[in-house]
CSV table of C-alpha atoms in Angstrom, one decimal:
chain,number,residue,atom,x,y,z
A,1,MET,CA,-144.0,-67.3,-108.5
A,2,VAL,CA,-143.4,-64.0,-110.3
A,3,ARG,CA,-147.1,-63.5,-110.9
A,4,GLU,CA,-147.9,-64.2,-107.2
A,5,LEU,CA,-145.2,-61.7,-106.2
A,6,LEU,CA,-146.6,-59.0,-108.5
A,7,LEU,CA,-150.0,-59.5,-107.1
A,8,ARG,CA,-148.8,-59.1,-103.5
A,9,LEU,CA,-146.7,-56.1,-104.3
A,10,PRO,CA,-149.4,-53.5,-104.2
A,11,VAL,CA,-150.5,-54.8,-100.8
A,12,LEU,CA,-146.9,-54.7,-99.5
A,13,LEU,CA,-146.4,-51.1,-100.8
A,14,LEU,CA,-149.7,-50.1,-99.1
A,15,LEU,CA,-148.7,-51.7,-95.8
A,16,ALA,CA,-145.3,-49.9,-96.1
A,17,LEU,CA,-147.0,-46.5,-96.7
A,18,PHE,CA,-149.3,-47.0,-93.7
A,19,GLY,CA,-146.3,-48.0,-91.6
A,20,ALA,CA,-144.4,-44.9,-92.7
A,21,TYR,CA,-147.4,-42.6,-92.0
A,22,ALA,CA,-147.8,-44.1,-88.5
A,23,TRP,CA,-144.1,-43.6,-87.7
A,24,LEU,CA,-144.1,-40.1,-88.9
A,25,THR,CA,-147.0,-39.2,-86.7
A,26,ARG,CA,-144.9,-40.2,-83.8
A,27,HIS,CA,-141.8,-38.5,-85.2
A,28,PRO,CA,-143.0,-35.2,-86.8
A,29,ASP,CA,-139.5,-33.7,-86.3
A,30,ALA,CA,-137.9,-36.1,-88.7
A,31,PRO,CA,-135.4,-34.4,-91.1
A,32,VAL,CA,-137.2,-35.9,-94.1
A,33,LEU,CA,-140.4,-34.0,-93.3
A,34,GLU,CA,-138.5,-30.7,-92.9
A,35,ARG,CA,-136.8,-31.2,-96.2
A,36,ALA,CA,-140.2,-32.1,-97.8
A,37,GLN,CA,-141.5,-28.6,-96.8
A,38,ASP,CA,-139.2,-27.1,-99.5
A,39,TRP,CA,-140.3,-29.6,-102.3
A,40,PRO,CA,-142.6,-28.3,-105.0
A,41,LEU,CA,-146.3,-29.4,-104.7
A,42,VAL,CA,-145.9,-31.6,-101.6
A,43,GLY,CA,-144.3,-28.8,-99.5
A,44,PRO,CA,-147.5,-27.3,-98.1
A,45,LEU,CA,-148.8,-30.8,-97.2
A,46,ALA,CA,-145.6,-31.6,-95.4
A,47,GLU,CA,-145.8,-28.3,-93.5
A,48,ARG,CA,-149.4,-28.8,-92.4
A,49,PHE,CA,-148.5,-32.4,-91.3
A,50,ARG,CA,-145.6,-31.2,-89.1
A,51,ASP,CA,-147.6,-28.4,-87.6
A,52,PHE,CA,-150.5,-30.7,-86.6
A,53,TYR,CA,-148.5,-33.6,-85.2
A,54,GLN,CA,-145.8,-31.5,-83.5
A,55,VAL,CA,-148.3,-29.8,-81.2
A,56,ASP,CA,-149.9,-33.2,-80.4
A,57,ALA,CA,-146.5,-34.7,-79.6
A,58,ARG,CA,-145.6,-31.8,-77.4
A,59,GLU,CA,-148.8,-31.9,-75.5
A,60,ALA,CA,-148.5,-35.6,-74.9
A,61,ALA,CA,-145.0,-35.1,-73.7
A,62,ARG,CA,-146.1,-32.3,-71.5
A,63,ARG,CA,-148.9,-34.4,-69.9
A,64,GLY,CA,-146.4,-37.3,-69.3
A,65,SER,CA,-143.8,-35.0,-67.7
A,66,ASN,CA,-146.5,-33.4,-65.3
A,67,GLY,CA,-147.3,-36.8,-63.8
A,68,ALA,CA,-150.8,-38.0,-62.7
A,69,GLY,CA,-150.5,-36.6,-59.2
A,70,GLY,CA,-149.7,-32.9,-59.8
A,71,SER,CA,-152.5,-30.5,-58.9
A,72,ALA,CA,-153.5,-27.4,-60.9
A,73,ALA,CA,-152.1,-25.3,-58.0
A,74,ASP,CA,-148.7,-27.1,-58.2
A,75,ALA,CA,-148.6,-26.6,-62.1
A,76,LEU,CA,-149.4,-22.8,-61.7
A,77,GLU,CA,-146.7,-22.4,-59.0
A,78,ALA,CA,-144.2,-24.3,-61.2
A,79,ARG,CA,-145.1,-22.0,-64.1
A,80,ARG,CA,-144.5,-18.9,-61.9
A,81,ARG,CA,-141.1,-20.3,-60.7
A,82,ARG,CA,-139.3,-21.0,-63.9
A,83,PRO,CA,-135.6,-21.3,-63.4
A,84,GLU,CA,-133.4,-18.2,-64.0
A,85,ALA,CA,-131.1,-18.2,-67.0
A,86,THR,CA,-127.3,-18.1,-66.4
A,87,ALA,CA,-126.8,-15.3,-68.9
A,88,PRO,CA,-124.2,-12.7,-67.9
A,89,GLU,CA,-125.7,-9.9,-65.9
A,90,VAL,CA,-125.0,-6.2,-66.3
A,91,GLU,CA,-123.9,-4.3,-63.1
A,92,TRP,CA,-126.3,-1.3,-62.9
A,93,VAL,CA,-124.2,1.7,-61.7
A,94,ILE,CA,-126.0,4.9,-62.5
A,95,ASP,CA,-123.6,7.8,-62.8
A,96,TYR,CA,-126.0,10.8,-62.6
A,97,GLU,CA,-123.2,13.3,-63.2
A,98,ARG,CA,-122.8,12.0,-66.9
A,99,LEU,CA,-126.5,12.8,-67.7
A,100,ASP,CA,-126.0,15.8,-69.9
A,101,ALA,CA,-128.5,18.6,-70.2
A,102,ARG,CA,-130.9,18.2,-72.9
A,103,PRO,CA,-133.7,20.2,-74.5
A,104,TRP,CA,-136.2,17.5,-73.6
A,105,VAL,CA,-138.7,17.2,-70.7
A,106,TRP,CA,-139.4,14.0,-68.7
A,107,VAL,CA,-143.1,13.4,-68.0
A,108,SER,CA,-144.8,10.7,-66.0
A,109,GLU,CA,-147.1,8.0,-67.1
A,110,GLY,CA,-150.6,9.3,-67.4
A,111,THR,CA,-149.6,12.9,-68.0
A,112,PRO,CA,-152.3,14.6,-70.1
A,113,LEU,CA,-151.4,16.9,-73.0
A,114,LEU,CA,-153.9,19.6,-73.6
A,115,ALA,CA,-154.8,21.6,-76.7
A,116,ALA,CA,-153.9,24.9,-75.0
A,117,PRO,CA,-152.0,26.0,-71.8
A,118,ASP,CA,-155.3,26.1,-69.8
A,119,PRO,CA,-156.6,23.5,-67.3
A,120,GLY,CA,-160.0,23.5,-69.1
A,121,ALA,CA,-158.6,22.8,-72.5
A,122,PRO,CA,-159.4,19.5,-74.2
A,123,VAL,CA,-157.1,16.6,-73.8
A,124,VAL,CA,-155.3,15.7,-77.1
A,125,HIS,CA,-153.3,12.8,-75.7
A,126,GLU,CA,-152.4,11.0,-72.5
A,127,VAL,CA,-148.8,9.8,-72.1
A,128,GLU,CA,-149.0,6.0,-71.7
A,129,VAL,CA,-145.4,5.4,-70.3
A,130,ILE,CA,-142.7,7.5,-68.7
A,131,ALA,CA,-141.4,9.4,-71.6
A,132,ASN,CA,-138.7,12.0,-72.6
A,133,LEU,CA,-140.5,14.5,-74.9
A,134,PRO,CA,-139.0,17.3,-77.1
A,135,LEU,CA,-139.7,20.8,-75.6
A,136,LEU,CA,-141.2,23.2,-78.2
A,137,GLU,CA,-142.3,26.1,-76.0
A,138,ARG,CA,-142.7,27.0,-72.4
A,139,LYS,CA,-145.1,29.5,-70.6
A,140,GLY,CA,-144.5,29.4,-66.9
A,141,ASP,CA,-145.5,26.0,-65.6
A,142,TRP,CA,-146.9,24.9,-69.0
A,143,TYR,CA,-144.7,23.0,-71.5
A,144,ARG,CA,-145.6,22.5,-75.1
A,145,LEU,CA,-144.3,19.0,-76.0
A,146,ARG,CA,-144.4,16.7,-79.0
A,147,ARG,CA,-145.4,13.0,-78.7
A,148,GLY,CA,-145.1,11.4,-82.1
A,149,ASP,CA,-147.5,13.4,-84.4
A,150,VAL,CA,-149.3,14.9,-81.4
A,151,VAL,CA,-148.4,18.3,-79.9
A,152,GLY,CA,-149.9,19.4,-76.6
A,153,TRP,CA,-149.4,21.4,-73.4
A,154,ALA,CA,-148.4,19.7,-70.1
A,155,SER,CA,-148.7,21.4,-66.7
A,156,LEU,CA,-145.5,20.6,-64.8
A,157,PRO,CA,-145.4,23.0,-61.8
A,158,ASP,CA,-142.5,21.2,-60.0
A,159,TYR,CA,-140.4,20.9,-63.1
A,160,ASP,CA,-138.4,24.2,-62.7
A,161,ASP,CA,-135.6,23.7,-65.1
A,162,PRO,CA,-136.4,21.7,-68.2
A,163,SER,CA,-132.7,21.4,-69.2
A,164,THR,CA,-131.8,19.4,-66.0
A,165,PRO,CA,-133.3,16.0,-65.4
A,166,MET,CA,-135.2,15.9,-62.1
A,167,LEU,CA,-133.7,12.9,-60.5
A,168,GLY,CA,-135.3,11.3,-57.4
A,169,SER,CA,-138.4,13.4,-57.0
A,170,ALA,CA,-139.6,14.1,-60.6
A,171,PRO,CA,-140.1,11.7,-63.6
A,172,GLU,CA,-137.5,9.1,-63.9
A,173,PRO,CA,-134.9,8.7,-66.6
A,174,VAL,CA,-134.8,5.7,-68.9
A,175,LEU,CA,-134.1,3.0,-66.3
A,176,PRO,CA,-135.6,-0.6,-66.1
A,177,LEU,CA,-139.0,-0.7,-64.5
A,178,PRO,CA,-140.7,-3.7,-63.0
A,179,GLY,CA,-143.6,-5.5,-64.6
A,180,ARG,CA,-147.0,-4.0,-63.9
A,181,PRO,CA,-150.5,-5.4,-63.9
A,182,PRO,CA,-153.1,-4.0,-66.4
A,183,ASP,CA,-155.5,-1.2,-65.6
A,184,PRO,CA,-158.6,-2.9,-64.3
A,185,ASP,CA,-160.9,-0.9,-66.5
A,186,ARG,CA,-159.0,-1.6,-69.7
A,187,LEU,CA,-158.9,-5.2,-68.8
A,188,ALA,CA,-162.6,-5.3,-68.2
A,189,ALA,CA,-163.2,-3.6,-71.5
A,190,GLY,CA,-161.2,-6.2,-73.4
A,191,ARG,CA,-162.9,-9.1,-71.6
A,192,ALA,CA,-166.3,-7.6,-72.3
A,193,LEU,CA,-165.5,-7.9,-76.1
A,194,LEU,CA,-164.6,-11.6,-75.6
A,195,ALA,CA,-168.0,-12.1,-73.7
A,196,ASP,CA,-169.2,-15.6,-73.3
A,197,ARG,CA,-166.6,-17.0,-75.7
A,198,GLU,CA,-163.8,-16.0,-73.3
A,199,ARG,CA,-161.2,-18.6,-72.3
A,200,ILE,CA,-158.7,-17.9,-69.5
A,201,GLY,CA,-155.3,-19.6,-69.5
A,202,TRP,CA,-151.5,-18.9,-69.5
A,203,LEU,CA,-148.9,-18.1,-72.1
A,204,GLY,CA,-145.7,-18.6,-70.2
A,205,PRO,CA,-145.8,-16.3,-67.2
A,206,TYR,CA,-148.5,-14.1,-68.7
A,207,ARG,CA,-152.2,-14.6,-68.0
A,208,LEU,CA,-154.2,-15.1,-71.2
A,209,TYR,CA,-157.7,-13.9,-72.0
A,210,THR,CA,-158.9,-15.1,-75.4
A,211,ASP,CA,-161.8,-16.4,-77.5
A,212,VAL,CA,-159.6,-18.2,-79.9
A,213,GLU,CA,-160.8,-21.9,-80.1
A,214,ASP,CA,-157.6,-23.4,-81.8
A,215,ALA,CA,-156.0,-25.3,-78.9
A,216,ARG,CA,-153.0,-26.2,-81.0
A,217,LEU,CA,-152.3,-22.4,-81.6
A,218,ILE,CA,-152.6,-21.7,-77.9
A,219,ALA,CA,-150.3,-24.5,-77.1
A,220,LEU,CA,-147.7,-23.4,-79.6
A,221,CYS,CA,-147.8,-19.8,-78.2
A,222,ASP,CA,-147.5,-21.1,-74.7
A,223,ARG,CA,-144.3,-23.1,-75.6
A,224,VAL,CA,-142.7,-20.2,-77.3
A,225,VAL,CA,-143.5,-17.6,-74.6
A,226,ALA,CA,-142.4,-19.9,-71.8
A,227,GLY,CA,-138.8,-19.6,-73.0
A,228,LEU,CA,-138.9,-15.9,-74.1
A,229,GLU,CA,-137.5,-14.3,-71.0
A,230,THR,CA,-134.5,-16.7,-71.2
A,231,VAL,CA,-133.9,-15.9,-74.8
A,232,PHE,CA,-134.1,-12.1,-74.1
A,233,ARG,CA,-131.5,-12.4,-71.2
A,234,GLU,CA,-129.1,-14.6,-73.1
A,235,ARG,CA,-129.2,-12.7,-76.4
A,236,TYR,CA,-128.9,-9.2,-75.0
A,237,GLY,CA,-126.9,-9.8,-71.9
A,238,LEU,CA,-129.4,-8.2,-69.6
A,239,ARG,CA,-131.3,-9.1,-66.5
A,240,LEU,CA,-135.0,-8.3,-66.0
A,241,LEU,CA,-136.3,-6.3,-63.2
A,242,GLY,CA,-139.1,-8.0,-61.2
A,243,GLU,CA,-141.5,-10.6,-62.6
A,244,ALA,CA,-144.0,-10.5,-65.4
A,245,GLN,CA,-147.3,-9.0,-64.2
A,246,GLU,CA,-148.9,-8.2,-67.6
A,247,VAL,CA,-151.6,-10.1,-69.4
A,248,VAL,CA,-152.3,-11.1,-73.1
A,249,LEU,CA,-155.5,-10.3,-74.9
A,250,LEU,CA,-155.8,-12.5,-78.0
A,251,PHE,CA,-158.9,-11.7,-80.1
A,252,ALA,CA,-160.3,-14.3,-82.7
A,253,ASP,CA,-162.2,-11.5,-84.4
A,254,TYR,CA,-160.5,-8.5,-86.1
A,255,GLY,CA,-163.5,-6.3,-85.5
A,256,ALA,CA,-163.4,-6.8,-81.7
A,257,PHE,CA,-159.7,-6.2,-81.7
A,258,ARG,CA,-160.1,-3.0,-83.6
A,259,THR,CA,-162.8,-1.8,-81.2
A,260,TYR,CA,-160.5,-2.4,-78.3
A,261,ARG,CA,-157.7,-0.5,-79.8
A,262,GLN,CA,-159.8,2.4,-80.7
A,263,GLY,CA,-160.7,2.7,-76.9
A,264,SER,CA,-157.0,2.9,-75.9
A,265,SER,CA,-155.1,6.0,-75.1
A,266,LEU,CA,-152.2,5.1,-77.5
A,267,PRO,CA,-151.3,7.5,-80.4
A,268,HIS,CA,-153.3,6.9,-83.5
A,269,PRO,CA,-155.9,4.5,-81.9
A,270,GLU,CA,-157.6,4.4,-85.4
A,271,GLN,CA,-154.7,2.2,-86.6
A,272,SER,CA,-155.3,-1.6,-86.8
A,273,VAL,CA,-151.8,-2.7,-85.6
A,274,ASP,CA,-151.3,-4.9,-82.6
A,275,PHE,CA,-149.8,-3.2,-79.6
A,276,ALA,CA,-148.4,-3.4,-76.2
A,277,GLY,CA,-150.1,-1.1,-73.7
A,278,PRO,CA,-149.7,-0.4,-70.0
A,279,GLY,CA,-149.9,-3.8,-68.4
A,280,PHE,CA,-151.0,-5.8,-71.4
A,281,VAL,CA,-150.5,-7.0,-75.0
A,282,ALA,CA,-153.3,-7.0,-77.4
A,283,LEU,CA,-153.4,-8.8,-80.8
A,284,HIS,CA,-155.8,-10.7,-83.1
A,285,ALA,CA,-155.6,-14.0,-84.8
A,286,ASP,CA,-158.1,-13.3,-87.6
A,287,GLY,CA,-156.9,-14.5,-91.0
A,288,ARG,CA,-153.3,-15.2,-89.7
A,289,THR,CA,-151.3,-18.4,-89.7
A,290,ALA,CA,-149.9,-19.8,-86.6
A,291,ASP,CA,-146.4,-18.6,-87.5
A,292,GLU,CA,-147.9,-15.0,-88.0
A,293,VAL,CA,-149.6,-15.0,-84.6
A,294,VAL,CA,-146.5,-16.2,-82.8
A,295,SER,CA,-144.3,-13.6,-84.6
A,296,VAL,CA,-146.6,-10.7,-83.6
A,297,LEU,CA,-146.9,-12.1,-80.0
A,298,VAL,CA,-143.2,-12.3,-79.6
A,299,HIS,CA,-142.7,-8.8,-81.0
A,300,GLU,CA,-145.1,-7.2,-78.6
A,301,LEU,CA,-144.0,-9.2,-75.5
A,302,THR,CA,-140.4,-8.1,-76.3
A,303,HIS,CA,-141.5,-4.5,-75.7
A,304,LEU,CA,-142.6,-5.5,-72.2
A,305,LEU,CA,-139.3,-7.3,-71.7
A,306,SER,CA,-137.4,-4.2,-72.9
A,307,ARG,CA,-139.2,-2.1,-70.3
A,308,ARG,CA,-138.1,-4.5,-67.6
A,309,GLY,CA,-134.5,-4.9,-69.0
A,310,LEU,CA,-133.7,-1.4,-70.3
A,311,GLY,CA,-136.5,1.0,-69.6
A,312,PRO,CA,-139.5,2.8,-71.2
A,313,ALA,CA,-139.5,5.5,-74.0
A,314,LEU,CA,-136.6,3.9,-75.8
A,315,PRO,CA,-135.5,5.3,-79.2
A,316,LEU,CA,-137.7,3.8,-81.9
A,317,TRP,CA,-134.9,2.1,-83.7
A,318,LEU,CA,-133.9,0.3,-80.6
A,319,ALA,CA,-137.3,-0.5,-79.3
A,320,GLU,CA,-138.6,-1.9,-82.7
A,321,GLY,CA,-135.2,-3.3,-83.6
A,322,LEU,CA,-135.2,-5.6,-80.6
A,323,ALA,CA,-138.9,-6.5,-81.0
A,324,ASP,CA,-138.5,-7.4,-84.6
A,325,ASP,CA,-135.2,-9.1,-84.0
A,326,LEU,CA,-137.0,-11.7,-81.8
A,327,GLY,CA,-140.4,-11.5,-83.5
A,328,GLY,CA,-138.9,-12.2,-86.8
A,329,SER,CA,-137.0,-15.4,-85.7
A,330,ARG,CA,-137.9,-18.9,-86.6
A,331,VAL,CA,-139.4,-21.4,-84.1
A,332,ALA,CA,-137.9,-24.8,-83.6
A,333,ALA,CA,-140.1,-27.9,-83.6
A,334,ASP,CA,-140.2,-28.0,-79.9
A,335,GLY,CA,-141.4,-24.4,-79.6
A,336,THR,CA,-138.0,-22.8,-78.9
A,337,LEU,CA,-137.4,-19.4,-80.4
A,338,LEU,CA,-134.2,-19.4,-82.5
A,339,PRO,CA,-132.9,-15.8,-82.4
A,340,GLY,CA,-130.8,-14.7,-85.4
A,341,THR,CA,-132.6,-17.0,-87.7
A,342,LEU,CA,-135.0,-15.9,-90.4
A,343,GLY,CA,-138.7,-16.6,-89.8
A,344,GLY,CA,-141.4,-16.5,-92.3
A,345,ARG,CA,-142.4,-18.7,-95.2
A,346,SER,CA,-141.4,-19.2,-98.8
A,347,TRP,CA,-143.7,-20.7,-101.5
A,348,THR,CA,-144.3,-20.9,-105.2
A,349,ASP,CA,-146.9,-18.6,-106.9
A,350,GLY,CA,-147.4,-18.9,-110.5
A,351,GLY,CA,-143.9,-20.3,-111.1
A,352,SER,CA,-142.1,-17.7,-109.0
A,353,TRP,CA,-141.0,-17.8,-105.4
A,354,SER,CA,-142.6,-15.6,-102.8
A,355,ARG,CA,-141.6,-15.0,-99.2
A,356,SER,CA,-143.0,-13.6,-96.0
A,357,GLY,CA,-141.9,-12.5,-92.6
A,358,ALA,CA,-138.1,-11.9,-92.0
A,359,MET,CA,-137.3,-13.8,-95.3
A,360,ALA,CA,-139.2,-11.0,-97.1
A,361,GLU,CA,-137.6,-8.2,-95.2
A,362,ALA,CA,-134.1,-9.5,-95.9
A,363,GLY,CA,-134.9,-9.4,-99.6
A,364,ARG,CA,-136.4,-6.0,-99.4
A,365,LEU,CA,-133.3,-4.6,-97.6
A,366,GLN,CA,-131.1,-6.2,-100.3
A,367,ARG,CA,-133.0,-4.4,-102.9
A,368,GLU,CA,-132.8,-1.1,-101.0
A,369,LEU,CA,-129.0,-1.6,-100.6
A,370,GLU,CA,-128.6,-2.2,-104.3
A,371,ARG,CA,-130.6,1.0,-105.1
A,372,ARG,CA,-128.7,2.9,-102.5
A,373,THR,CA,-132.0,3.9,-100.8
A,374,LEU,CA,-131.2,2.1,-97.5
A,375,PRO,CA,-130.9,4.6,-94.6
A,376,SER,CA,-127.6,4.8,-92.9
A,377,LEU,CA,-127.2,3.7,-89.3
A,378,GLN,CA,-126.7,7.2,-88.1
A,379,THR,CA,-129.8,8.4,-90.1
A,380,LEU,CA,-131.9,5.6,-88.5
A,381,VAL,CA,-130.6,6.2,-85.0
A,382,GLU,CA,-131.3,10.0,-85.2
A,383,MET,CA,-134.6,9.7,-87.0
A,384,PRO,CA,-137.5,11.6,-85.4
A,385,PRO,CA,-140.8,9.6,-84.7
A,386,GLU,CA,-142.8,11.3,-87.5
A,387,GLU,CA,-140.2,10.2,-90.0
A,388,PHE,CA,-139.7,6.7,-88.5
A,389,TYR,CA,-143.5,6.0,-88.7
A,390,ALA,CA,-144.0,7.8,-92.0
A,391,PRO,CA,-146.5,5.9,-94.3
A,392,GLY,CA,-144.7,3.9,-96.9
A,393,SER,CA,-141.5,3.8,-94.9
A,394,ARG,CA,-142.5,2.4,-91.6
A,395,SER,CA,-142.0,-1.3,-92.5
A,396,LEU,CA,-138.6,-0.5,-94.0
A,397,HIS,CA,-137.4,1.3,-90.8
A,398,TYR,CA,-138.6,-1.6,-88.7
A,399,ALA,CA,-136.8,-4.1,-90.9
A,400,ALA,CA,-133.6,-2.1,-91.0
A,401,SER,CA,-133.6,-1.6,-87.2
A,402,ALA,CA,-134.0,-5.4,-86.7
A,403,PHE,CA,-131.3,-6.3,-89.1
A,404,TRP,CA,-128.8,-3.8,-87.6
A,405,VAL,CA,-129.4,-5.6,-84.3
A,406,ARG,CA,-128.8,-8.9,-86.1
A,407,TYR,CA,-125.7,-7.6,-87.6
A,408,PHE,CA,-124.3,-6.4,-84.3
A,409,LEU,CA,-125.0,-9.7,-82.7
A,410,ASP,CA,-124.7,-12.2,-85.5
A,411,GLY,CA,-122.3,-10.7,-87.9
A,412,ARG,CA,-119.4,-12.9,-86.8
A,413,ASP,CA,-117.6,-10.1,-85.2
A,414,PRO,CA,-117.1,-10.8,-81.5
A,415,ALA,CA,-115.9,-7.2,-80.8
A,416,LEU,CA,-119.1,-5.8,-82.4
A,417,ALA,CA,-121.3,-8.1,-80.4
A,418,ALA,CA,-119.6,-7.2,-77.2
A,419,GLY,CA,-119.9,-3.5,-78.0
A,420,PHE,CA,-123.5,-3.7,-78.6
A,421,ARG,CA,-124.2,-5.6,-75.4
A,422,SER,CA,-122.0,-3.0,-73.6
A,423,PHE,CA,-124.2,-0.2,-75.1
A,424,LEU,CA,-127.3,-2.0,-73.9
A,425,GLY,CA,-125.7,-2.2,-70.4
A,426,ALA,CA,-125.1,1.5,-70.4
A,427,VAL,CA,-128.7,2.1,-71.4
A,428,ALA,CA,-129.9,-0.1,-68.5
A,429,ALA,CA,-127.5,1.9,-66.2
A,430,GLY,CA,-129.1,5.2,-67.1
A,431,ASP,CA,-126.7,6.7,-69.6
A,432,ARG,CA,-128.1,9.2,-72.0
A,433,ILE,CA,-129.3,7.4,-75.1
A,434,ASP,CA,-128.0,9.0,-78.3
A,435,GLY,CA,-126.1,8.1,-81.4
A,436,GLU,CA,-122.7,8.9,-79.8
A,437,LEU,CA,-123.4,6.5,-77.0
A,438,LEU,CA,-124.0,3.7,-79.5
A,439,ARG,CA,-121.0,4.6,-81.7
A,440,SER,CA,-118.6,4.9,-78.8
A,441,HIS,CA,-119.4,1.4,-77.5
A,442,LEU,CA,-119.2,-0.1,-81.0
A,443,ASP,CA,-115.9,1.9,-81.4
A,444,ARG,CA,-116.2,2.2,-85.2
A,445,PRO,CA,-116.9,5.3,-87.4
A,446,TRP,CA,-120.4,5.4,-88.8
A,447,GLU,CA,-119.0,4.9,-92.4
A,448,THR,CA,-117.2,1.7,-91.3
A,449,LEU,CA,-120.3,0.4,-89.7
A,450,ASP,CA,-122.4,1.1,-92.8
A,451,GLU,CA,-119.9,-0.6,-95.0
A,452,GLY,CA,-119.7,-3.7,-92.9
A,453,PHE,CA,-123.5,-3.9,-92.7
A,454,GLY,CA,-123.7,-3.7,-96.5
A,455,ARG,CA,-121.3,-6.5,-97.0
A,456,TRP,CA,-123.0,-8.7,-94.4
A,457,LEU,CA,-126.5,-8.1,-95.8
A,458,ALA,CA,-125.4,-8.7,-99.4
A,459,VAL,CA,-124.4,-12.3,-98.7
A,460,ARG,CA,-127.6,-13.1,-96.9
A,461,VAL,CA,-129.2,-14.0,-100.3
A,462,LEU,CA,-132.1,-16.4,-99.9
A,463,GLU,CA,-132.2,-18.9,-102.6
A,464,PRO,CA,-135.5,-20.6,-103.6
A,465,PRO,CA,-136.0,-23.6,-101.3
A,466,ALA,CA,-135.4,-26.1,-104.0
A,467,ALA,CA,-131.9,-24.8,-104.5
A,468,ARG,CA,-131.0,-25.1,-100.8
A,469,GLN,CA,-128.6,-28.0,-100.0
A,470,ALA,CA,-129.1,-27.8,-96.2
A,471,ALA,CA,-132.8,-27.5,-96.1
A,472,SER,CA,-133.1,-29.3,-92.8
A,473,ARG,CA,-131.2,-26.5,-91.0
A,474,PRO,CA,-132.9,-23.2,-90.1
A,475,VAL,CA,-131.9,-20.4,-92.5
A,476,GLY,CA,-130.0,-17.5,-90.9
């Protein structure tokens, strides 16, 4: 009897393993699999298993929910008519009398900056969005302006007094602007690089042009982007002006992406970073994991949402802070973005733990805090573009900006969260954006804010995954 049982035991174990495997393929969100991602050796296998079967499960659910009788036109119309969120809206009351005089000049989208105050001089840069640029010098109707690292002359014959914003007839102040379609020539240039490999689809409300063949990656991006507007409104307490009109260009090949960026009118087109341009977002998937592609996509789309919710030409700490706040968040199993959580990965490498994404950024900021090399909030807010984008410091400034946004909203201080959302509402209403506007809405001295941020950041220590007791819950 015992001998017979021992002979049957391997068969029973094998059947049990097959049964468990079949059950897990139907339930990739099971807590045991999420915990297994943090175990040594089997962690990467569990992670790949979940990534593969989660998308399949979501696609099956989507097909089932669409029904057999729905047409493609019906599906497209439903996509364009997603329900509005019930987030609190900001009443936009623009008090023009409170717009103080400033030594800056507003210029329209498409304004050329020339090498000299001469109509025949070479164009050194074309302003890509409505921008408020520092005035360096004036000669009649010519204004010498700085845009990042570029300095050039703009002809503004109707701009008689550079110290007074021209409201109503001249370039607009920082106010929310509706979505805009891409320039046909720039879109055609991107599609030409995709050539016969081009696939046309949708990512949420955005038209997608891509040559990426990974259907699971596209489905994941679609699920995340579909809920991004709702996340933006609810997290920041803002409404969005108009509807999305922009498109997404997702390149499978890094070389094609780089060629496209070099043909743009953005500052430093030789750089290889992904970007949001007039009417589009461009990025590549070459050599990136699905998590990395989603993170970059969310970051760049947040720039478009900020334009519709706050306005163009935002201070860099605010523009990049909001974009990295959402771009660095984790994604739930169903494709929902979880703002305030720490995205990225952790893994073992030669016996030591390594991290990526927001997890790595948190660790870097903690080290900078310990070394007393972390920039203060006032320094970050008043930092000029050339310093913010300085080589070797750019990533630090991006991370610091994002974690300041997270501290305001997730630091377990309701007054601070309300103050930051009030500041965003004031920006959306047309108030002059500067450090004093932020500080007044937060209602705290700069030193008090820095001290609170340091205490909050110090306790966000990320232990190695094996040491976490609640591994099934998102970090953050």
